[in-house]
Amino acid sequence: MFPVSRPRRLRATAALRELTAESRVNVSDLVAPLFVREGLDSPQPITSLPGVVQHTVPSLVEEVRALVALGVKGVILFGVPSTKDDIGSGAFDPNGIAQKALRNLRDTFQDDIAIMADLCVDEYTSHGHCGVLDAHGHVDNDKTIDIYCRTAIAQATAGAHVVAPSGMMDGQVGAIRAALDAAGFLDVAIMAYSAKYASAEYGPFRDAVDVRIAGGGDRKGYQQDWRNSREAVREVLEDIEQGADIVMVKPALAYLDVVAEIRRLTPLPLAAYHVSGEYSMLKAAAANGWIDHDATALEHLGAIKRAGADIILTYLTRWYAEHVS
Ligand code: PBG
């Protein structure tokens, strides 16, 4: 017998496919991660992240100018200091590199684009961990939170619209919210890296920010085990209770089950981070002629959107804004 149902009807032409598409990626969904490095004379390419650079403050401003003109609505900033110490004091120094860059961006672009600041200390600590170490070399949760609160105030003072705690300390969102409120920053939002996994896919990012974890260590003591998804629900619920405005799942593609689950769990905006390793794998395979870069990039971003993310942090933002939309 011939089939009664013919789903192929709606796939017959490009116009029909476009008309019936269930999800779309818009430039305004994308956030560009940007790196600014202290003491540079000119922007430096990052070998493991083709097309991404460590910026000087002036080259950062020019990059954001181009993104604004292309309709991008968000950037997230990472600072790379020229000196590091035990507690990562460059992260909360009012004249630290991230704060300098934030002040320049806010002065130049005002409210034309959402200026987000990654809130962590791993770029600033000599040992490369996301917090302060105790006598046993473990990250001390509560001492680290004090430093995150100081960093949040420094970033908000410098002009960040959004701070984005990425260190996975327990209670960080509530403490940062209270610190921001007490300092009068009631309108500064928190985008929480809520379900952040201890992933091998952050490798190229650590080149971008010059981080080597001391003794060949890892972040499994604070980032999530990738075998778990119920744990992500717990982390997200806690961050919501503590006042997160946007929650995030990171990385993206290997965790789309988690993205879909969190989408059902909360009405808050949901972000997903297509991380450095996801980008680098795409670039490397495309450079070898093994896959079609543009088609694969669209499929990656489209899948993240389909799974339920509202916001995608991606190194593909400028490419998408220039070549796709
Ligand atoms: C921590 C931080 C990391 C990333 C964003 N914020 C690295 C880590 O946890 O080791 C990774 C981003 C990427 O891989 O693109 N400050």
PDB file of C-alpha atoms in Angstrom, residues 73-75 102 105-107 109-117 155-164 177 180 185-191 245-246:
ATOM      1  CA  LYS A  73      23.876  42.121  20.608  1.00  0.00           C
ATOM      2  CA  GLY A  74      26.415  40.658  23.011  1.00  0.00           C
ATOM      3  CA  VAL A  75      30.109  40.175  23.678  1.00  0.00           C
ATOM      4  CA  LEU A 102      35.302  47.236  29.981  1.00  0.00           C
ATOM      5  CA  LEU A 105      33.842  49.480  25.662  1.00  0.00           C
ATOM      6  CA  ARG A 106      31.154  51.042  27.821  1.00  0.00           C
ATOM      7  CA  ASP A 107      32.378  54.592  27.119  1.00  0.00           C
ATOM      8  CA  PHE A 109      29.282  51.829  22.856  1.00  0.00           C
ATOM      9  CA  GLN A 110      27.120  52.719  25.863  1.00  0.00           C
ATOM     10  CA  ASP A 111      24.049  50.456  25.690  1.00  0.00           C
ATOM     11  CA  ASP A 112      24.296  49.535  21.976  1.00  0.00           C
ATOM     12  CA  ILE A 113      25.546  46.039  22.806  1.00  0.00           C
ATOM     13  CA  ALA A 114      25.371  43.933  25.972  1.00  0.00           C
ATOM     14  CA  ILE A 115      28.836  43.988  27.514  1.00  0.00           C
ATOM     15  CA  MET A 116      29.393  40.814  29.514  1.00  0.00           C
ATOM     16  CA  ALA A 117      32.383  39.978  31.677  1.00  0.00           C
ATOM     17  CA  GLN A 155      33.526  44.653  36.594  1.00  0.00           C
ATOM     18  CA  ALA A 156      30.224  46.385  37.300  1.00  0.00           C
ATOM     19  CA  THR A 157      32.031  49.598  38.241  1.00  0.00           C
ATOM     20  CA  ALA A 158      33.965  49.409  34.964  1.00  0.00           C
ATOM     21  CA  GLY A 159      30.737  49.172  32.980  1.00  0.00           C
ATOM     22  CA  ALA A 160      29.730  45.533  32.514  1.00  0.00           C
ATOM     23  CA  HIS A 161      25.991  45.087  31.885  1.00  0.00           C
ATOM     24  CA  VAL A 162      26.257  41.392  32.764  1.00  0.00           C
ATOM     25  CA  VAL A 163      28.698  39.432  34.912  1.00  0.00           C
ATOM     26  CA  ALA A 164      29.125  35.747  34.145  1.00  0.00           C
ATOM     27  CA  ARG A 177      23.970  39.051  43.694  1.00  0.00           C
ATOM     28  CA  LEU A 180      26.162  43.762  43.571  1.00  0.00           C
ATOM     29  CA  PHE A 185      24.330  47.622  41.008  1.00  0.00           C
ATOM     30  CA  LEU A 186      20.722  46.442  41.009  1.00  0.00           C
ATOM     31  CA  ASP A 187      20.568  46.445  37.207  1.00  0.00           C
ATOM     32  CA  VAL A 188      23.697  44.420  36.541  1.00  0.00           C
ATOM     33  CA  ALA A 189      22.534  40.963  35.487  1.00  0.00           C
ATOM     34  CA  ILE A 190      24.097  37.593  36.254  1.00  0.00           C
ATOM     35  CA  MET A 191      24.550  35.027  33.514  1.00  0.00           C
ATOM     36  CA  ASP A 245      19.076  36.009  35.381  1.00  0.00           C
ATOM     37  CA  ILE A 246      20.366  33.737  32.594  1.00  0.00           C
TER      38      ILE A 246
END
